[in-house]
Coordinates of C-alpha atoms in Angstrom, one line a residue:
X1 CA 16.9 6.7 4.2
X2 CA 13.7 7.3 6.1
X3 CA 10.6 8.6 4.3
X4 CA 9.6 12.2 4.5
X5 CA 6.0 13.3 5.0
X6 CA 4.4 16.7 4.8
X7 CA 1.2 17.4 6.8
X8 CA -1.1 20.4 6.5
X9 CA -3.3 20.8 9.6
X10 CA -0.7 19.1 11.7
X11 CA -1.8 20.8 14.9
X12 CA -5.4 19.5 14.6
X13 CA -6.8 16.2 15.9
X14 CA -6.0 14.1 12.9
X15 CA -2.7 15.8 12.3
X16 CA -1.5 15.0 15.7
X17 CA -2.4 11.3 15.5
X18 CA -1.0 11.0 12.0
X19 CA 2.3 12.6 13.2
X20 CA 2.5 10.0 16.0
X21 CA 1.8 7.1 13.5
X22 CA 4.4 8.3 11.0
X23 CA 7.1 9.0 13.5
X24 CA 6.5 5.5 15.0
X25 CA 7.1 4.1 11.5
X26 CA 10.4 5.9 11.2
X27 CA 9.3 8.9 9.0
X28 CA 10.7 12.4 9.1
X29 CA 7.6 14.5 9.5
X30 CA 7.2 18.1 8.4
X31 CA 4.1 20.2 9.2
X32 CA 2.6 23.4 8.1
X33 CA 1.9 25.9 10.9
X34 CA -0.1 29.1 10.6
X35 CA 1.6 32.1 12.2
X36 CA -0.3 33.3 15.2
X37 CA 0.5 35.5 18.3
X38 CA 0.0 32.4 20.4
X39 CA 1.2 28.9 19.7
X40 CA -1.5 26.3 18.8
X41 CA 0.7 23.3 19.2
X42 CA -0.9 21.7 22.3
X43 CA -1.9 18.5 20.5
X44 CA 1.7 17.8 19.3
X45 CA 3.8 19.3 22.2
X46 CA 4.1 15.8 23.8
X47 CA 5.8 14.5 20.7
X48 CA 8.8 16.7 21.2
X49 CA 9.1 15.4 24.8
X50 CA 8.9 11.8 23.6
X51 CA 11.7 12.3 21.1
X52 CA 15.4 12.4 22.1
X53 CA 17.4 15.4 21.0
X54 CA 19.5 13.5 18.4
X55 CA 16.3 11.8 17.2
X56 CA 14.2 14.8 16.4
X57 CA 12.3 14.1 13.2
X58 CA 9.4 16.6 13.5
X59 CA 9.8 19.9 11.8
X60 CA 7.2 22.8 11.7
X61 CA 7.2 25.4 8.9
X62 CA 5.2 28.6 9.0
X63 CA 2.8 29.0 6.1
X64 CA -0.8 28.7 5.0
X65 CA -2.6 26.6 2.3
X66 CA -4.0 29.8 0.9
X67 CA -0.5 30.9 -0.1
X68 CA 0.1 28.7 -3.2
X69 CA 3.5 30.2 -4.1
X70 CA 5.0 29.5 -0.7
X71 CA 3.7 25.9 -0.8
X72 CA 5.4 25.4 -4.1
X73 CA 8.8 26.5 -2.8
X74 CA 8.3 24.7 0.5
X75 CA 7.6 21.3 -1.1
X76 CA 10.4 21.7 -3.5
X77 CA 12.8 22.3 -0.6
X78 CA 11.5 19.5 1.7
X79 CA 10.9 17.0 -1.2
X80 CA 8.5 14.8 0.8
X81 CA 7.5 11.4 -0.4
X82 CA 4.0 11.8 1.0
X83 CA 1.7 14.8 1.4
X84 CA -1.4 14.7 3.6
X85 CA -3.7 17.7 3.2
X86 CA -5.7 17.9 6.5
X87 CA -5.9 21.7 6.8
X88 CA -9.5 23.0 6.8
X89 CA -12.0 25.3 8.4
X90 CA -13.7 22.1 9.6
X91 CA -16.7 23.3 11.6
X92 CA -19.9 22.8 9.5
X93 CA -22.0 25.3 11.5
X94 CA -19.3 28.0 11.3
X95 CA -19.1 27.5 7.5
X96 CA -22.5 29.1 7.2
X97 CA -21.2 32.2 8.9
X98 CA -17.9 32.2 7.1
X99 CA -18.6 30.7 3.6
X100 CA -15.9 32.6 1.7
X101 CA -13.2 31.9 4.2
X102 CA -14.2 28.2 4.3
X103 CA -14.1 28.0 0.5
X104 CA -10.7 29.7 0.3
X105 CA -9.2 27.3 2.8
X106 CA -11.0 24.0 2.2
X107 CA -11.4 24.3 -1.6
X108 CA -8.8 26.6 -3.0
X109 CA -6.3 25.6 -0.3
X110 CA -6.6 22.0 -1.4
X111 CA -6.0 23.0 -5.0
X112 CA -2.9 25.0 -4.0
X113 CA -1.5 21.9 -2.3
X114 CA -2.2 19.7 -5.3
X115 CA -0.6 22.2 -7.6
X116 CA 2.5 22.4 -5.4
X117 CA 2.7 18.6 -5.5
X118 CA 2.4 18.6 -9.3
X119 CA 5.3 21.1 -9.6
X120 CA 7.7 19.0 -7.5
X121 CA 10.6 17.4 -9.3
X122 CA 9.3 14.0 -8.1
X123 CA 5.6 14.5 -7.2
X124 CA 4.8 13.1 -3.8
X125 CA 1.9 10.8 -3.1
X126 CA -1.1 12.9 -2.0
X127 CA -3.9 12.4 0.5
X128 CA -6.9 14.6 0.6
X129 CA -9.1 14.7 3.7
X130 CA -12.6 14.4 2.1
X131 CA -15.7 14.3 4.3
X132 CA -18.9 12.3 4.7
X133 CA -20.7 15.7 4.8
X134 CA -20.3 15.7 1.0
X135 CA -23.1 13.1 0.9
X136 CA -25.4 15.6 2.7
X137 CA -29.0 14.9 1.7
X138 CA -28.3 11.2 1.2
X139 CA -29.7 9.3 -1.8
X140 CA -28.7 5.8 -0.6
X141 CA -27.8 4.2 2.7
X142 CA -25.3 3.2 3.7
X143 CA -23.1 5.5 1.7
X144 CA -20.1 4.2 -0.3
X145 CA -17.7 5.4 -2.9
X146 CA -20.3 5.3 -5.6
X147 CA -23.0 7.2 -3.7
X148 CA -23.8 10.6 -5.2
X149 CA -22.9 13.8 -3.4
X150 CA -25.5 16.3 -2.3
X151 CA -23.7 18.8 0.0
X152 CA -25.8 20.8 2.4
X153 CA -23.3 23.4 3.8
X154 CA -20.5 25.7 2.5
X155 CA -18.1 23.3 4.2
X156 CA -19.5 20.3 2.3
X157 CA -19.5 22.2 -1.0
X158 CA -15.8 23.2 -0.5
X159 CA -14.9 19.6 0.4
X160 CA -16.7 18.3 -2.7
X161 CA -14.6 20.7 -4.9
X162 CA -11.4 19.6 -3.2
X163 CA -12.4 15.9 -3.7
X164 CA -13.1 16.3 -7.4
X165 CA -9.9 18.2 -7.9
X166 CA -8.0 15.3 -6.3
X167 CA -9.7 12.9 -8.8
X168 CA -8.9 15.4 -11.6
X169 CA -5.2 15.6 -10.7
X170 CA -5.0 11.8 -10.6
X171 CA -6.6 11.4 -14.0
X172 CA -5.1 14.4 -15.8
X173 CA -1.6 14.4 -14.5
X174 CA -1.1 10.8 -13.3
X175 CA -0.4 12.0 -9.7
X176 CA -0.8 9.4 -7.0
X177 CA -3.7 11.2 -5.3
X178 CA -6.2 9.6 -2.9
X179 CA -9.4 10.9 -1.4
X180 CA -10.3 9.6 2.0
X181 CA -14.0 10.0 2.6
X182 CA -13.9 9.9 6.4
X183 CA -17.1 9.8 8.4
X184 CA -17.2 11.5 11.8
X185 CA -14.2 10.6 13.9
X186 CA -13.7 11.7 17.5
X187 CA -11.2 11.5 20.3
X188 CA -10.1 13.4 23.4
X189 CA -8.2 15.7 21.0
X190 CA -11.4 16.8 19.3
X191 CA -12.0 20.5 19.3
X192 CA -14.2 21.7 22.2
X193 CA -16.8 23.3 19.8
X194 CA -17.6 20.0 18.1
X195 CA -20.7 18.4 19.5
X196 CA -19.2 15.1 20.9
X197 CA -16.4 16.9 22.8
X198 CA -18.7 19.7 23.8
X199 CA -20.9 17.0 25.4
X200 CA -18.2 15.1 27.2
X201 CA -16.4 18.2 28.5
X202 CA -19.7 19.7 29.8
X203 CA -20.8 16.4 31.3
X204 CA -17.6 16.0 33.5
X205 CA -17.9 19.7 34.5
X206 CA -21.5 19.1 35.5
X207 CA -20.5 16.0 37.4
X208 CA -17.9 18.1 39.3
X209 CA -20.3 20.9 40.0
X210 CA -18.6 23.4 37.8
X211 CA -21.3 23.8 35.2
X212 CA -25.1 23.8 35.4
X213 CA -26.4 23.7 31.8
X214 CA -25.4 22.4 28.3
X215 CA -26.9 24.1 25.3
X216 CA -27.2 22.1 22.0
X217 CA -29.0 22.2 18.7
X218 CA -30.5 19.2 16.7
X219 CA -30.5 16.1 18.9
X220 CA -32.0 13.9 16.2
X221 CA -29.3 13.9 13.6
X222 CA -27.5 10.6 13.3
X223 CA -23.8 10.1 12.5
X224 CA -21.4 7.3 12.0
X225 CA -18.8 8.0 14.8
X226 CA -15.4 6.3 14.9
X227 CA -12.1 6.8 16.7
X228 CA -9.7 9.3 15.1
X229 CA -6.5 7.5 16.0
X230 CA -7.7 4.5 14.0
X231 CA -8.8 6.6 11.0
X232 CA -5.4 8.1 10.4
X233 CA -4.0 4.6 9.9
X234 CA -6.4 4.3 6.9
X235 CA -4.9 7.6 5.5
X236 CA -1.5 6.1 5.6
X237 CA -2.6 2.7 4.1
X238 CA -4.1 4.5 1.1
X239 CA -0.7 5.9 0.1
X240 CA 1.0 2.5 0.4
X241 CA -1.1 0.9 -2.3
X242 CA 0.0 0.1 -5.9
X243 CA -2.7 2.3 -7.3
X244 CA -4.4 5.5 -6.1
X245 CA -8.1 5.4 -5.3
X246 CA -10.8 6.9 -3.1
X247 CA -12.1 5.1 0.0
X248 CA -14.9 5.5 2.5
X249 CA -13.7 5.1 6.1
X250 CA -16.5 4.4 8.7
X251 CA -17.7 2.0 11.4
X252 CA -21.0 1.0 9.7
X253 CA -23.1 2.1 12.7
X254 CA -25.0 5.3 13.2
X255 CA -26.1 6.9 16.4
X256 CA -28.0 10.1 17.1
X257 CA -26.7 13.0 19.1
X258 CA -29.4 12.1 21.7
X259 CA -27.9 8.6 22.0
X260 CA -24.4 10.1 22.5
X261 CA -25.8 12.3 25.2
X262 CA -27.5 9.4 26.9
X263 CA -24.3 7.3 26.8
X264 CA -22.1 10.0 28.2
X265 CA -24.4 11.1 31.0
X266 CA -25.3 7.5 31.9
X267 CA -21.6 6.7 32.2
X268 CA -21.4 9.4 34.8
X269 CA -24.6 8.3 36.6
X270 CA -26.4 11.4 35.4
X271 CA -29.7 12.0 33.5
X272 CA -29.0 14.3 30.6
X273 CA -32.5 15.6 30.5
X274 CA -31.9 17.5 33.8
X275 CA -29.1 19.6 32.3
X276 CA -29.6 20.0 28.5
X277 CA -31.5 22.8 26.7
X278 CA -32.0 23.4 23.0
X279 CA -30.7 26.6 21.6
X280 CA -31.8 27.7 18.2
X281 CA -28.4 29.4 17.6
X282 CA -26.9 25.9 17.1
X283 CA -29.3 24.9 14.4
X284 CA -28.0 24.8 10.8
X285 CA -29.9 26.5 7.9
X286 CA -29.9 23.2 6.2
X287 CA -29.4 20.0 8.1
X288 CA -27.8 16.6 7.3
X289 CA -30.1 14.1 9.1
X290 CA -28.4 10.8 8.6
X291 CA -25.0 9.6 7.6
X292 CA -23.9 5.9 7.6
X293 CA -20.8 4.7 5.9
X294 CA -20.0 1.4 4.1
X295 CA -16.2 0.9 4.4
X296 CA -16.2 -2.6 2.8
X297 CA -13.9 -1.4 0.0
X298 CA -11.3 -0.2 2.6
X299 CA -11.6 -3.5 4.4
X300 CA -11.0 -5.5 1.2
X301 CA -8.3 -3.3 -0.4
X302 CA -6.5 -1.8 2.6
X303 CA -7.1 -4.5 5.2
X304 CA -8.5 -1.7 7.5
X305 CA -11.4 -2.1 10.0
X306 CA -12.2 -0.2 13.2
X307 CA -11.7 -1.9 16.5
X308 CA -13.3 0.7 18.9
X309 CA -17.0 0.5 19.5
X310 CA -19.3 3.5 20.1
X311 CA -19.3 2.6 23.8
X312 CA -15.5 2.4 23.8
X313 CA -15.3 5.9 22.2
X314 CA -17.7 7.4 24.7
X315 CA -15.8 6.0 27.7
X316 CA -12.4 7.0 26.3
X317 CA -13.5 10.6 25.8
X318 CA -15.2 11.0 29.1
X319 CA -12.3 9.4 31.0
X320 CA -9.8 11.7 29.3
X321 CA -11.9 14.9 30.0
X322 CA -12.3 13.8 33.6
X323 CA -8.6 13.2 34.0
X324 CA -7.8 16.6 32.4
X325 CA -10.3 18.4 34.7
X326 CA -8.9 16.7 37.8
X327 CA -5.3 17.5 36.8
X328 CA -6.2 21.2 36.2
X329 CA -7.9 21.3 39.6
X330 CA -5.0 19.7 41.3

């Protein structure tokens, strides 16, 4: 009998890559889908096309992580072996504008999923999508599993709450619960309001003469950027271990937003300084200046390490946006 997995946030970047990975491993995959007047399944639509009718193993269920009662009944009915909580209001800047909503989804939502797992007849193994933003105003570099948290946004505070609840449920109830402290991870499926995808999408439009300017905030902040499709494998590996634990997932290299700009525009034979302007609206009330991860524990215990370089990631994202733009134009 194939394993069953349940994914919240299945229509997001990570959820779509994780779905592909689990289906390739023979899983039956169930996902939580928020009800909306328009379908937001673009990132996973291709999966249905790739599956043959008798082999459909992807099922979507309407619901929301803020509805704890529904989650309890849903998990009891599906009885998954593994639960991946990827649902979140994941935009750091937006969390300053919507702090209560962010807390309800990212903090209380995670607690609802954990409680639903605890009340299953056979509790599933649980993965919580924690974030490098929890380190915030960093005290040590690079950051590892023992580095203290100092969150600097409503998003980071909510993620820290969810992370500690994951640890608490592991220690208090013996649930196999892991926290994956993932540093920034990007891909062609990254949301268009996130800085990396905002840059690559604008750059190809500028190259094609469809856009004149790109407005950004802080260019000096540095991040440890990896490839999302590789990071979801680390999520899966965490739940295959004999003991539950928390892991940092990162490349071990940091680059500034300015360096990302230079790499993208240079790849397109453009000078970013001719097109980019700073807009104060994109500045955060409190900034996280530098994040650099130490994933040596994941390498030792999970056998995981990234294979895509910073340059690989830039080219992959630019090529995908150019292809999508040309296809739309055609």
